[in-house]
């Protein structure tokens, strides 16, 4: 199968956000300070490893479909949908919020292109499903670092 230009463009958008998320995860990893530093430091490495693998899977899928991935820094900087991560030290609570926003934005990118991808190539859509599932799991775990035990949760007795 050869990807249409639309499929190639959609996968490029996903690739761009995954590469940017990987870079921002590392930026956060190097510059966080404060409570739960070690746990968050290690969780950010998990996120970086996952996004690196997902970016590679995306680029290799593009090549399998005869599309050309573009991972050059200028392309990533110009095309990402993620906001820039702040420079300097970031306390762990703020880092969790910033990383959560960026992971959720990357997941939204995948959701935005999903239907068009699925229409042309369900196999590639399956990759997106796996990426979304794992990223949502990782961001839940990262976000749990700052959740208050009194935060609203679903009460099974109220359901």
JSON list of N, CA and C in Angstrom, two decimals, residues 28-41 44 89-96 145-146:
[
{"chain": "A", "resi": 28, "resn": "UNK", "atom": "N", "xyz": [12.34, 18.53, 30.89]},
{"chain": "A", "resi": 28, "resn": "UNK", "atom": "CA", "xyz": [11.75, 18.48, 32.23]},
{"chain": "A", "resi": 28, "resn": "UNK", "atom": "C", "xyz": [12.59, 17.58, 33.15]},
{"chain": "A", "resi": 29, "resn": "UNK", "atom": "N", "xyz": [12.97, 16.43, 32.64]},
{"chain": "A", "resi": 29, "resn": "UNK", "atom": "CA", "xyz": [13.76, 15.45, 33.39]},
{"chain": "A", "resi": 29, "resn": "UNK", "atom": "C", "xyz": [15.04, 16.08, 33.95]},
{"chain": "A", "resi": 30, "resn": "UNK", "atom": "N", "xyz": [15.69, 16.89, 33.15]},
{"chain": "A", "resi": 30, "resn": "UNK", "atom": "CA", "xyz": [16.96, 17.50, 33.56]},
{"chain": "A", "resi": 30, "resn": "UNK", "atom": "C", "xyz": [16.79, 18.66, 34.52]},
{"chain": "A", "resi": 31, "resn": "UNK", "atom": "N", "xyz": [15.62, 19.30, 34.51]},
{"chain": "A", "resi": 31, "resn": "UNK", "atom": "CA", "xyz": [15.49, 20.57, 35.21]},
{"chain": "A", "resi": 31, "resn": "UNK", "atom": "C", "xyz": [14.42, 20.63, 36.29]},
{"chain": "A", "resi": 32, "resn": "UNK", "atom": "N", "xyz": [13.91, 19.48, 36.71]},
{"chain": "A", "resi": 32, "resn": "UNK", "atom": "CA", "xyz": [12.93, 19.51, 37.80]},
{"chain": "A", "resi": 32, "resn": "UNK", "atom": "C", "xyz": [13.64, 19.54, 39.14]},
{"chain": "A", "resi": 33, "resn": "UNK", "atom": "N", "xyz": [12.99, 20.17, 40.09]},
{"chain": "A", "resi": 33, "resn": "UNK", "atom": "CA", "xyz": [13.47, 20.23, 41.47]},
{"chain": "A", "resi": 33, "resn": "UNK", "atom": "C", "xyz": [12.26, 20.18, 42.39]},
{"chain": "A", "resi": 34, "resn": "UNK", "atom": "N", "xyz": [12.48, 19.67, 43.60]},
{"chain": "A", "resi": 34, "resn": "UNK", "atom": "CA", "xyz": [11.42, 19.71, 44.59]},
{"chain": "A", "resi": 34, "resn": "UNK", "atom": "C", "xyz": [10.94, 18.35, 45.05]},
{"chain": "A", "resi": 35, "resn": "UNK", "atom": "N", "xyz": [9.81, 18.36, 45.75]},
{"chain": "A", "resi": 35, "resn": "UNK", "atom": "CA", "xyz": [9.26, 17.11, 46.31]},
{"chain": "A", "resi": 35, "resn": "UNK", "atom": "C", "xyz": [9.01, 16.08, 45.22]},
{"chain": "A", "resi": 36, "resn": "UNK", "atom": "N", "xyz": [9.21, 14.84, 45.55]},
{"chain": "A", "resi": 36, "resn": "UNK", "atom": "CA", "xyz": [9.02, 13.71, 44.63]},
{"chain": "A", "resi": 36, "resn": "UNK", "atom": "C", "xyz": [9.95, 13.77, 43.42]},
{"chain": "A", "resi": 37, "resn": "UNK", "atom": "N", "xyz": [11.08, 14.46, 43.60]},
{"chain": "A", "resi": 37, "resn": "UNK", "atom": "CA", "xyz": [12.02, 14.62, 42.49]},
{"chain": "A", "resi": 37, "resn": "UNK", "atom": "C", "xyz": [12.39, 13.29, 41.86]},
{"chain": "A", "resi": 38, "resn": "UNK", "atom": "N", "xyz": [12.84, 12.34, 42.67]},
{"chain": "A", "resi": 38, "resn": "UNK", "atom": "CA", "xyz": [13.36, 11.09, 42.11]},
{"chain": "A", "resi": 38, "resn": "UNK", "atom": "C", "xyz": [12.28, 10.32, 41.36]},
{"chain": "A", "resi": 39, "resn": "UNK", "atom": "N", "xyz": [11.09, 10.22, 41.96]},
{"chain": "A", "resi": 39, "resn": "UNK", "atom": "CA", "xyz": [10.00, 9.50, 41.29]},
{"chain": "A", "resi": 39, "resn": "UNK", "atom": "C", "xyz": [9.66, 10.14, 39.95]},
{"chain": "A", "resi": 40, "resn": "UNK", "atom": "N", "xyz": [9.51, 11.46, 39.96]},
{"chain": "A", "resi": 40, "resn": "UNK", "atom": "CA", "xyz": [9.15, 12.15, 38.73]},
{"chain": "A", "resi": 40, "resn": "UNK", "atom": "C", "xyz": [10.28, 12.07, 37.70]},
{"chain": "A", "resi": 41, "resn": "UNK", "atom": "N", "xyz": [11.51, 12.20, 38.18]},
{"chain": "A", "resi": 41, "resn": "UNK", "atom": "CA", "xyz": [12.68, 12.10, 37.31]},
{"chain": "A", "resi": 41, "resn": "UNK", "atom": "C", "xyz": [12.66, 10.76, 36.54]},
{"chain": "A", "resi": 44, "resn": "UNK", "atom": "N", "xyz": [9.65, 10.55, 34.06]},
{"chain": "A", "resi": 44, "resn": "UNK", "atom": "CA", "xyz": [9.90, 11.31, 32.83]},
{"chain": "A", "resi": 44, "resn": "UNK", "atom": "C", "xyz": [10.78, 10.52, 31.88]},
{"chain": "A", "resi": 89, "resn": "UNK", "atom": "N", "xyz": [15.00, 25.95, 35.84]},
{"chain": "A", "resi": 89, "resn": "UNK", "atom": "CA", "xyz": [14.48, 25.00, 36.80]},
{"chain": "A", "resi": 89, "resn": "UNK", "atom": "C", "xyz": [12.96, 25.12, 36.91]},
{"chain": "A", "resi": 90, "resn": "UNK", "atom": "N", "xyz": [12.31, 23.98, 37.08]},
{"chain": "A", "resi": 90, "resn": "UNK", "atom": "CA", "xyz": [10.85, 23.93, 37.23]},
{"chain": "A", "resi": 90, "resn": "UNK", "atom": "C", "xyz": [10.56, 23.03, 38.42]},
{"chain": "A", "resi": 91, "resn": "UNK", "atom": "N", "xyz": [9.74, 23.55, 39.36]},
{"chain": "A", "resi": 91, "resn": "UNK", "atom": "CA", "xyz": [9.42, 22.69, 40.51]},
{"chain": "A", "resi": 91, "resn": "UNK", "atom": "C", "xyz": [8.55, 21.52, 40.06]},
{"chain": "A", "resi": 92, "resn": "UNK", "atom": "N", "xyz": [8.61, 20.46, 40.82]},
{"chain": "A", "resi": 92, "resn": "UNK", "atom": "CA", "xyz": [7.96, 19.21, 40.40]},
{"chain": "A", "resi": 92, "resn": "UNK", "atom": "C", "xyz": [6.46, 19.39, 40.17]},
{"chain": "A", "resi": 93, "resn": "UNK", "atom": "N", "xyz": [5.79, 20.15, 41.00]},
{"chain": "A", "resi": 93, "resn": "UNK", "atom": "CA", "xyz": [4.35, 20.34, 40.83]},
{"chain": "A", "resi": 93, "resn": "UNK", "atom": "C", "xyz": [4.05, 21.02, 39.49]},
{"chain": "A", "resi": 94, "resn": "UNK", "atom": "N", "xyz": [4.78, 22.08, 39.18]},
{"chain": "A", "resi": 94, "resn": "UNK", "atom": "CA", "xyz": [4.58, 22.75, 37.89]},
{"chain": "A", "resi": 94, "resn": "UNK", "atom": "C", "xyz": [4.98, 21.85, 36.73]},
{"chain": "A", "resi": 95, "resn": "UNK", "atom": "N", "xyz": [6.07, 21.10, 36.91]},
{"chain": "A", "resi": 95, "resn": "UNK", "atom": "CA", "xyz": [6.52, 20.20, 35.84]},
{"chain": "A", "resi": 95, "resn": "UNK", "atom": "C", "xyz": [5.45, 19.17, 35.52]},
{"chain": "A", "resi": 96, "resn": "UNK", "atom": "N", "xyz": [4.81, 18.62, 36.54]},
{"chain": "A", "resi": 96, "resn": "UNK", "atom": "CA", "xyz": [3.74, 17.64, 36.32]},
{"chain": "A", "resi": 96, "resn": "UNK", "atom": "C", "xyz": [2.63, 18.28, 35.49]},
{"chain": "A", "resi": 145, "resn": "UNK", "atom": "N", "xyz": [1.37, 12.09, 40.97]},
{"chain": "A", "resi": 145, "resn": "UNK", "atom": "CA", "xyz": [2.41, 12.62, 41.87]},
{"chain": "A", "resi": 145, "resn": "UNK", "atom": "C", "xyz": [1.93, 13.84, 42.64]},
{"chain": "A", "resi": 146, "resn": "UNK", "atom": "N", "xyz": [1.00, 14.60, 42.08]},
{"chain": "A", "resi": 146, "resn": "UNK", "atom": "CA", "xyz": [0.58, 15.83, 42.73]},
{"chain": "A", "resi": 146, "resn": "UNK", "atom": "C", "xyz": [-0.89, 15.81, 43.14]}
]
